[in-house]
Tab-separated table of C-alpha atoms in Angstrom:
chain	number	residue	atom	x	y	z
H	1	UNK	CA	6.576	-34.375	-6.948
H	2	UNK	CA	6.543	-30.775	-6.268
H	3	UNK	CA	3.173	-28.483	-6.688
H	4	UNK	CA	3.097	-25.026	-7.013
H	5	UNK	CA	0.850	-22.211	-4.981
H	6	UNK	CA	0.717	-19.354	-3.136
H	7	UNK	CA	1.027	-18.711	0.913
H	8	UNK	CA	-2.198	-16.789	1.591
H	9	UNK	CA	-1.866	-16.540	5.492
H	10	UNK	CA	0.944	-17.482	8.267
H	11	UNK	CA	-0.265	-18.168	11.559
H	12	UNK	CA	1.285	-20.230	14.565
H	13	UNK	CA	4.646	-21.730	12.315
H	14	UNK	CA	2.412	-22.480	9.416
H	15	UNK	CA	2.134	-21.392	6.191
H	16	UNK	CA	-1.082	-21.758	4.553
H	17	UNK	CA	-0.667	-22.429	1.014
H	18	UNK	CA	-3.314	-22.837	-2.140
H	19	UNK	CA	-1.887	-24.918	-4.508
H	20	UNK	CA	-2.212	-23.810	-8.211
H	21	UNK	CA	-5.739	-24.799	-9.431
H	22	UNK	CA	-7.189	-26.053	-6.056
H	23	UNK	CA	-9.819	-24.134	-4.222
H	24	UNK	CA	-8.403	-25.171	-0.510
H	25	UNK	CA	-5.788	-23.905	1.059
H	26	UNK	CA	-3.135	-26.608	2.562
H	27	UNK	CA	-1.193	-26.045	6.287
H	28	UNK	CA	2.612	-26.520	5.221
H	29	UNK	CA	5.841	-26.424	7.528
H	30	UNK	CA	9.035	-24.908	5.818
H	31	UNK	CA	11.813	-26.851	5.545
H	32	UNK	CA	15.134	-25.582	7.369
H	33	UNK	CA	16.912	-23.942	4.067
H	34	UNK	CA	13.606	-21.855	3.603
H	35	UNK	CA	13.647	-20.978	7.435
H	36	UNK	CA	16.931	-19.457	7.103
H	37	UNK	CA	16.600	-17.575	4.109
H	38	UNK	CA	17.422	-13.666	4.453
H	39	UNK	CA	14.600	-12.455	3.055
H	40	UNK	CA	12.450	-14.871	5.440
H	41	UNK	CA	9.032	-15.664	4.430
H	42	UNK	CA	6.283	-13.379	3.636
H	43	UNK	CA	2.212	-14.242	2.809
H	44	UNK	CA	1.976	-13.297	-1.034
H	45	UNK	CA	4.814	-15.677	-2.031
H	46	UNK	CA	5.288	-17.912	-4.812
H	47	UNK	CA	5.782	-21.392	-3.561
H	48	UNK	CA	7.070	-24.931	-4.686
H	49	UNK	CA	5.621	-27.301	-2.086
H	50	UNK	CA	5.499	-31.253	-1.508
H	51	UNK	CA	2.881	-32.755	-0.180
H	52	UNK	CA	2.425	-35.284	3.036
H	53	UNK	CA	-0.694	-36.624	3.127
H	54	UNK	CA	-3.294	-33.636	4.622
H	55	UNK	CA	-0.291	-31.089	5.192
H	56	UNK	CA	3.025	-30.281	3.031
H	57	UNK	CA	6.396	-28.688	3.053
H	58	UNK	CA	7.789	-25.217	1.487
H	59	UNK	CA	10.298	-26.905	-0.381
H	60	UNK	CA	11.277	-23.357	-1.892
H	61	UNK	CA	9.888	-19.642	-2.227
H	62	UNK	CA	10.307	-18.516	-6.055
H	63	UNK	CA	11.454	-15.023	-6.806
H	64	UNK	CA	9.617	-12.144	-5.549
H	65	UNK	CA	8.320	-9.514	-8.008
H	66	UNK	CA	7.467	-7.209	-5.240
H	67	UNK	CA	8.298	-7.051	-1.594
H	68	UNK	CA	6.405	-4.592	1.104
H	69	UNK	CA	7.975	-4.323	4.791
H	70	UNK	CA	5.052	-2.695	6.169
H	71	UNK	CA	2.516	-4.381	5.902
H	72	UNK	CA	4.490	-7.890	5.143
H	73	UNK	CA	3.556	-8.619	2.156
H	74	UNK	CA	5.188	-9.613	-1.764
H	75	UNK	CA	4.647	-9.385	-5.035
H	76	UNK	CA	1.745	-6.963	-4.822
H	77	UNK	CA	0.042	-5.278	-7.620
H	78	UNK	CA	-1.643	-2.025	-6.386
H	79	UNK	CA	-1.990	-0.835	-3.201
H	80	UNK	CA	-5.272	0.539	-2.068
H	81	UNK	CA	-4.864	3.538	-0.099
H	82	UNK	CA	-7.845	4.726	1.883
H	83	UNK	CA	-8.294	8.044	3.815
H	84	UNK	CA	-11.703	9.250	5.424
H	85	UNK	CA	-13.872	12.330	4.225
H	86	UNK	CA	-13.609	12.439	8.007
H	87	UNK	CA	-13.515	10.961	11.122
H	88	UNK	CA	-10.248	11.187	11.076
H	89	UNK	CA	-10.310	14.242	8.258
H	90	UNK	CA	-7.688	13.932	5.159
H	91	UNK	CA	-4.375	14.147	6.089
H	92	UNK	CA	-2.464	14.864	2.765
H	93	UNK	CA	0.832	14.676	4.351
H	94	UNK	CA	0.296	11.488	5.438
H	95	UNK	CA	-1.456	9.997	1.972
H	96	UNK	CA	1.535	11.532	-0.046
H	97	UNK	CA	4.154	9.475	2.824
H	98	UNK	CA	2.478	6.393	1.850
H	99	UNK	CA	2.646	6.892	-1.590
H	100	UNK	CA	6.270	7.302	-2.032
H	101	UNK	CA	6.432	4.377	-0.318
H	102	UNK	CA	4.258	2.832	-2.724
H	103	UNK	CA	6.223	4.693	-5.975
H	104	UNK	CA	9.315	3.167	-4.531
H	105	UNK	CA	8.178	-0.494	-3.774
H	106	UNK	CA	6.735	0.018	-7.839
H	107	UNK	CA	3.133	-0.470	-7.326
H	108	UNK	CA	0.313	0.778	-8.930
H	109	UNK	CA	-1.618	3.001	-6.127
H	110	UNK	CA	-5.645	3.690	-6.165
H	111	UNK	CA	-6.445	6.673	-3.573
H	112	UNK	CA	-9.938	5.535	-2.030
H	113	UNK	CA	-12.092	8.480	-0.155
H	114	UNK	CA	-14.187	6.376	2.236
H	115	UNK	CA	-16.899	7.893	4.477
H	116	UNK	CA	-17.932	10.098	1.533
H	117	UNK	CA	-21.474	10.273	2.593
H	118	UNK	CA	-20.486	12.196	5.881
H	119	UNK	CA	-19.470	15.233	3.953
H	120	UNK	CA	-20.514	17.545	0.916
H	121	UNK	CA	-18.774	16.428	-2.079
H	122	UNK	CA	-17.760	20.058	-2.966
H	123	UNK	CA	-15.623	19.901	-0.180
H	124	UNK	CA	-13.600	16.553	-1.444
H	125	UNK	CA	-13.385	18.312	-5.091
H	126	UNK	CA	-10.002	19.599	-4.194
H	127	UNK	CA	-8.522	16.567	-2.702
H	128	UNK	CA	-9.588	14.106	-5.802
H	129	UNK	CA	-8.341	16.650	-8.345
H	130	UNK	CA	-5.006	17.078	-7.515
H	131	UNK	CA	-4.440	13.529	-7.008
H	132	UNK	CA	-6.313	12.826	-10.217
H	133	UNK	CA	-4.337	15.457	-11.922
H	134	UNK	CA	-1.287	13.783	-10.977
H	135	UNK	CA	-1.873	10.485	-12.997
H	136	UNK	CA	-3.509	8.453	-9.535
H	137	UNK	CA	-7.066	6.339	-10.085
H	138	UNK	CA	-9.260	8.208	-6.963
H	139	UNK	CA	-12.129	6.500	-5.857
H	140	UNK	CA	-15.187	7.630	-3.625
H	141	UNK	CA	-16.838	5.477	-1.498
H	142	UNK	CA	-18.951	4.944	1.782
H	143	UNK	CA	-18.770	1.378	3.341
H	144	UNK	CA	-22.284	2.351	4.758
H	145	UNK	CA	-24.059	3.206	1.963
H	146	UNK	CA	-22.426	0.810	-0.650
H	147	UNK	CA	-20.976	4.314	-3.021
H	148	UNK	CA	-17.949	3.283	-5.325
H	149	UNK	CA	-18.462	-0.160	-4.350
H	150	UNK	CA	-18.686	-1.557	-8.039
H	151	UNK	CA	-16.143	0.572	-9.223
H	152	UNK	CA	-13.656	-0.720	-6.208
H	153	UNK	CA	-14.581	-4.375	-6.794
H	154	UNK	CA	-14.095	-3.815	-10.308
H	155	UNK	CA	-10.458	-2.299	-9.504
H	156	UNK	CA	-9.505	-5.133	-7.381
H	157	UNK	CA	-10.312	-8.218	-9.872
H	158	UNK	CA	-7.798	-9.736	-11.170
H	159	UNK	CA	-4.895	-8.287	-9.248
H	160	UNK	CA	-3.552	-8.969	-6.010
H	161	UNK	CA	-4.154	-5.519	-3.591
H	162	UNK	CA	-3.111	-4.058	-0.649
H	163	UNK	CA	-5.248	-2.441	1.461
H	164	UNK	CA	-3.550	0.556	4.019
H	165	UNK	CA	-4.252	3.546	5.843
H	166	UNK	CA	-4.564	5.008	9.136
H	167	UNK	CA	-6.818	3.562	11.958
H	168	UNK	CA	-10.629	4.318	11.628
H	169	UNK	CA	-10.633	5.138	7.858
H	170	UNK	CA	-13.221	1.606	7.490
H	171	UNK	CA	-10.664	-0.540	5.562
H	172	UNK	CA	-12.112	-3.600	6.933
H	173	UNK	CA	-15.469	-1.999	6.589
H	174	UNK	CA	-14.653	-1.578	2.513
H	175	UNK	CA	-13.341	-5.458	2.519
H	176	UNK	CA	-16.648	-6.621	3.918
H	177	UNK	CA	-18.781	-4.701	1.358
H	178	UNK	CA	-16.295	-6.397	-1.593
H	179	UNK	CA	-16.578	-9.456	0.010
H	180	UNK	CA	-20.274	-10.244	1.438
H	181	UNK	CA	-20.096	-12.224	4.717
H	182	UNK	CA	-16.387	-12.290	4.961
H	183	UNK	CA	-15.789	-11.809	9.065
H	184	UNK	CA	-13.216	-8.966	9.597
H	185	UNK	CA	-12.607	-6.974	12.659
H	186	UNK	CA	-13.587	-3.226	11.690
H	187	UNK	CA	-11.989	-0.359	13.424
H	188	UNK	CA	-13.817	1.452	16.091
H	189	UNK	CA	-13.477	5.282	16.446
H	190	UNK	CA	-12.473	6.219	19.654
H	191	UNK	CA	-14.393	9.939	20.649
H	192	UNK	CA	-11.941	10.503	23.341
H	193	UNK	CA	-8.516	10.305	20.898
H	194	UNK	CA	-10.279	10.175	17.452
H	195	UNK	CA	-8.274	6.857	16.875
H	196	UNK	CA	-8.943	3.303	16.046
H	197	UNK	CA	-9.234	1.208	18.811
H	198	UNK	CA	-10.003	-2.221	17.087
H	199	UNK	CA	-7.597	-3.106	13.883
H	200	UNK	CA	-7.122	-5.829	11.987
H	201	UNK	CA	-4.045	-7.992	13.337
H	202	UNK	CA	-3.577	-10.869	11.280
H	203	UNK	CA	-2.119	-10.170	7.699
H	204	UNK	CA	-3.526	-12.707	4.980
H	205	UNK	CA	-4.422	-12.462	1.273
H	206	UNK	CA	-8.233	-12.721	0.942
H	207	UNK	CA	-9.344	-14.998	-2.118
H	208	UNK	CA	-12.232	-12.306	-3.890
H	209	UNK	CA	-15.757	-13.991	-5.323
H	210	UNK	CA	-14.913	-11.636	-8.470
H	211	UNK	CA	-10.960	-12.767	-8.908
H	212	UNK	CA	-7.935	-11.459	-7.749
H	213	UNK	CA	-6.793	-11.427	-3.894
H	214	UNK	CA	-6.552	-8.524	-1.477
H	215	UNK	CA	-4.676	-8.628	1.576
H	216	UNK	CA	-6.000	-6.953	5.021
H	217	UNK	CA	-3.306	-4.908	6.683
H	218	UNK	CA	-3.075	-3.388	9.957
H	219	UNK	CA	-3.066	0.611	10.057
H	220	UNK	CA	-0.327	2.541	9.943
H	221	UNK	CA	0.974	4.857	12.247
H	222	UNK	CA	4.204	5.668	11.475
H	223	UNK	CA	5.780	5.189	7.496
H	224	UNK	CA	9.620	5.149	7.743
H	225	UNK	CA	10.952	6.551	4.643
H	226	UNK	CA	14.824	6.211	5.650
H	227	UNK	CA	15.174	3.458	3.301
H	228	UNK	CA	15.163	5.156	0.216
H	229	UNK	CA	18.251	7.111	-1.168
H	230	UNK	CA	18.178	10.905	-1.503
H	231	UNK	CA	18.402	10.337	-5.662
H	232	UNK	CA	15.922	8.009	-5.594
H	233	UNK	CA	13.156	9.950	-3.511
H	234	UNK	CA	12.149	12.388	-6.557
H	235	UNK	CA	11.095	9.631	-8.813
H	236	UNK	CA	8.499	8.970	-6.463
H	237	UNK	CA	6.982	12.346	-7.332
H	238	UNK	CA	5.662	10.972	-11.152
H	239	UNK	CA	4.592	14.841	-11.561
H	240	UNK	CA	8.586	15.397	-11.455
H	241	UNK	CA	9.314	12.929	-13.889
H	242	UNK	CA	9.069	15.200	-17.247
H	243	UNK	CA	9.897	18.294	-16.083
H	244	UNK	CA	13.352	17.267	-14.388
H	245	UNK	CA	14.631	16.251	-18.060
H	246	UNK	CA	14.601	19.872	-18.577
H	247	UNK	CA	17.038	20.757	-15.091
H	248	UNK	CA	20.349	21.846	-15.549
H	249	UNK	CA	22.187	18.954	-13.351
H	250	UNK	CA	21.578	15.843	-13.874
H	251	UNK	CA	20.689	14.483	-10.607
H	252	UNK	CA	19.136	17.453	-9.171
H	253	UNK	CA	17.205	17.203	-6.052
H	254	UNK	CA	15.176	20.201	-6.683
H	255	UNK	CA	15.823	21.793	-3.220
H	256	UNK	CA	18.930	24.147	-3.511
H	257	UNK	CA	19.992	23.755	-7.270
H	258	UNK	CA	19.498	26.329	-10.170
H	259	UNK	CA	17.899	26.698	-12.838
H	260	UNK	CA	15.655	23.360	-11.279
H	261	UNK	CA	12.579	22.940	-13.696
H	262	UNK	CA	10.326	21.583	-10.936
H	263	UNK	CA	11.012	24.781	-8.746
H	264	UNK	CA	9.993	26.650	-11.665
H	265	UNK	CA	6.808	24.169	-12.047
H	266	UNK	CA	5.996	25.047	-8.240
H	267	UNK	CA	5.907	28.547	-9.423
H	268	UNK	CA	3.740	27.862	-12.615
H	269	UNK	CA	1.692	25.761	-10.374
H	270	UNK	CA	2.350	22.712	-12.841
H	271	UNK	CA	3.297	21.127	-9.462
H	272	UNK	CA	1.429	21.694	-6.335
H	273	UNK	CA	3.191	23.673	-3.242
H	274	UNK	CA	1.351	21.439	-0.570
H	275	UNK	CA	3.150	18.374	-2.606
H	276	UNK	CA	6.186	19.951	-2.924
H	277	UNK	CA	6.619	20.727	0.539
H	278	UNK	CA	6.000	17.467	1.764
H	279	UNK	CA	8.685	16.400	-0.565
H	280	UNK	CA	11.182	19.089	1.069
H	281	UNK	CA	10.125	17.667	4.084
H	282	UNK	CA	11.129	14.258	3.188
H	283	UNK	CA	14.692	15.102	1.593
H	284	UNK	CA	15.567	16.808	4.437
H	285	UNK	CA	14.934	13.503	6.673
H	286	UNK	CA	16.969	11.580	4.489
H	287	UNK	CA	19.965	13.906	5.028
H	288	UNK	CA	19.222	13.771	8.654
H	289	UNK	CA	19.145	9.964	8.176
H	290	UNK	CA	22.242	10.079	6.494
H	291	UNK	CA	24.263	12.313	8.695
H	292	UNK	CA	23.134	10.163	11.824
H	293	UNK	CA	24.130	6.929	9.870
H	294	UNK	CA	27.825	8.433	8.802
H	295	UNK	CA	28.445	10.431	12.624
């Protein structure tokens, strides 16, 4: 008889599974078909599993709702993207990379300032309002002082959640203040390179005292983009969304077109310059992507 459950962690050829309504996770082997499926295996998936005696078998992973490459995980809710106040300081380019990412793998995403407490929150203001402004939940927090704490936990119950960001932002720092006494490795700031030297490694979804599961991710250093087609890249832009109905060409990529309603929102400042340039930026490596991929 088969059981249902979710793989919370894979580690050493096993996938660790918690069955539907049990509060222990089981070691399980997959069986060959489930080995040699294309899309592989990832920790978030929906299982059917047999069991033999202390251990089972994967007997088959149900349909994924969401899939992320980087970090490896499925059907995801919301991902939890976290940038310092400083040490390392904002980098928007970076936090708006991520995010089409996110837009494109359709997940909700929560923008979480950590390390609030190291800065005056006048200088922030500008960061959480355009983000804000944009439709995206923004959350300030400090790991050290336990700021935003509530209102993170209270964001993560219920849902499955990705945390990501760049090394030394206190991810694992956050996780630990969510989740009293759970043992994560915390990134250390290097001085010398203003890095992370310490990450998390292992990817696994975290069971939460409050509901809901939250996976710990390694940071990210690079976010390739090159999967996503030029057409597709503006729709992860939601300020776009209304004001391309009102373009002349249907399928504009609001770069060299006229009469282009989200040039003329630049202009109006309905959409923000910094924004759209890092948009520009990423349409032109997709056509660099393409041209490579077509030489």
């Amino acid at each position: 008889m088969y059981e249902n459950g979710r793989i919370l962690r894979i580690s050493g050829g096993l996938c660790w599974v918690l069955p539907d309504g049990d509060e222990e996770t089981l070691p399980c082997v997959a069986r060959g078909n489930v080995k040699r499926r294309e899309e592989g295996v990832a920790v978030g998936d929906y299982v059917r599993i047999s069991r033999e005696g202390d251990a089972g078998v994967v007997e088959e992973v149900l349909p994924r709702r969401t899939y992320l490459i980087r970090p490896n995980v499925s059907n995801v809710d919301q991902a939890i993207v976290v940038v310092a106040a400083t040490q390392p300081d904002p980098n928007p380019y970076f936090l708006d990379r991520f995010l089409v990412l996110v837009e494109h793998s359709r997940l909700d995403a929560v923008i979480c300032i950590n390390k609030v407490d190291l800065v005056e929150p006048e200088s922030l203001r500008w960061l959480l309002e355009l983000y804000s402004r944009i439709g995206y939940t923004t959350i300030s927090t400090s790991a050290r002082t336990g700021k935003g704490i509530q209102t993170l936990s209270a964001v993560l119950a219920g849902k499955t959640s990705v945390f990501a960001g760049p090394s030394g932002v206190g991810k694992s720092a956050l996780l630990n203040m969510v989740q009293p006494g759970h043992d994560l490795a915390e990134g250390e700031l290097s001085e010398r390179i203003g890095r992370g030297r310490h990450t998390t490694r292992e990817v696994r979804l975290i069971p939460l005292g409050a509901g809901g599961l939250v996976a710990d991710t390694p940071g990210f250093s690079s976010l390739d983009i090159t999967g996503i087609a030029l057409r597709d890249l503006a729709h992860a832009f939601p300020e776009f969304a209304r004001l391309s109905l009102e373009c002349r060409f249907a399928g504009c990529l609001h770069d060299r077109e006229p009469d282009c309603a989200v040039k003329d929102g630049v202009e109006t400042s309905m959409v923000d310059t910094g924004r759209y340039s890092h948009y520009l930026r990423f349409l032109e490596e997709l056509r660099e992507a393409e041209r490579r991929q077509y030489k």
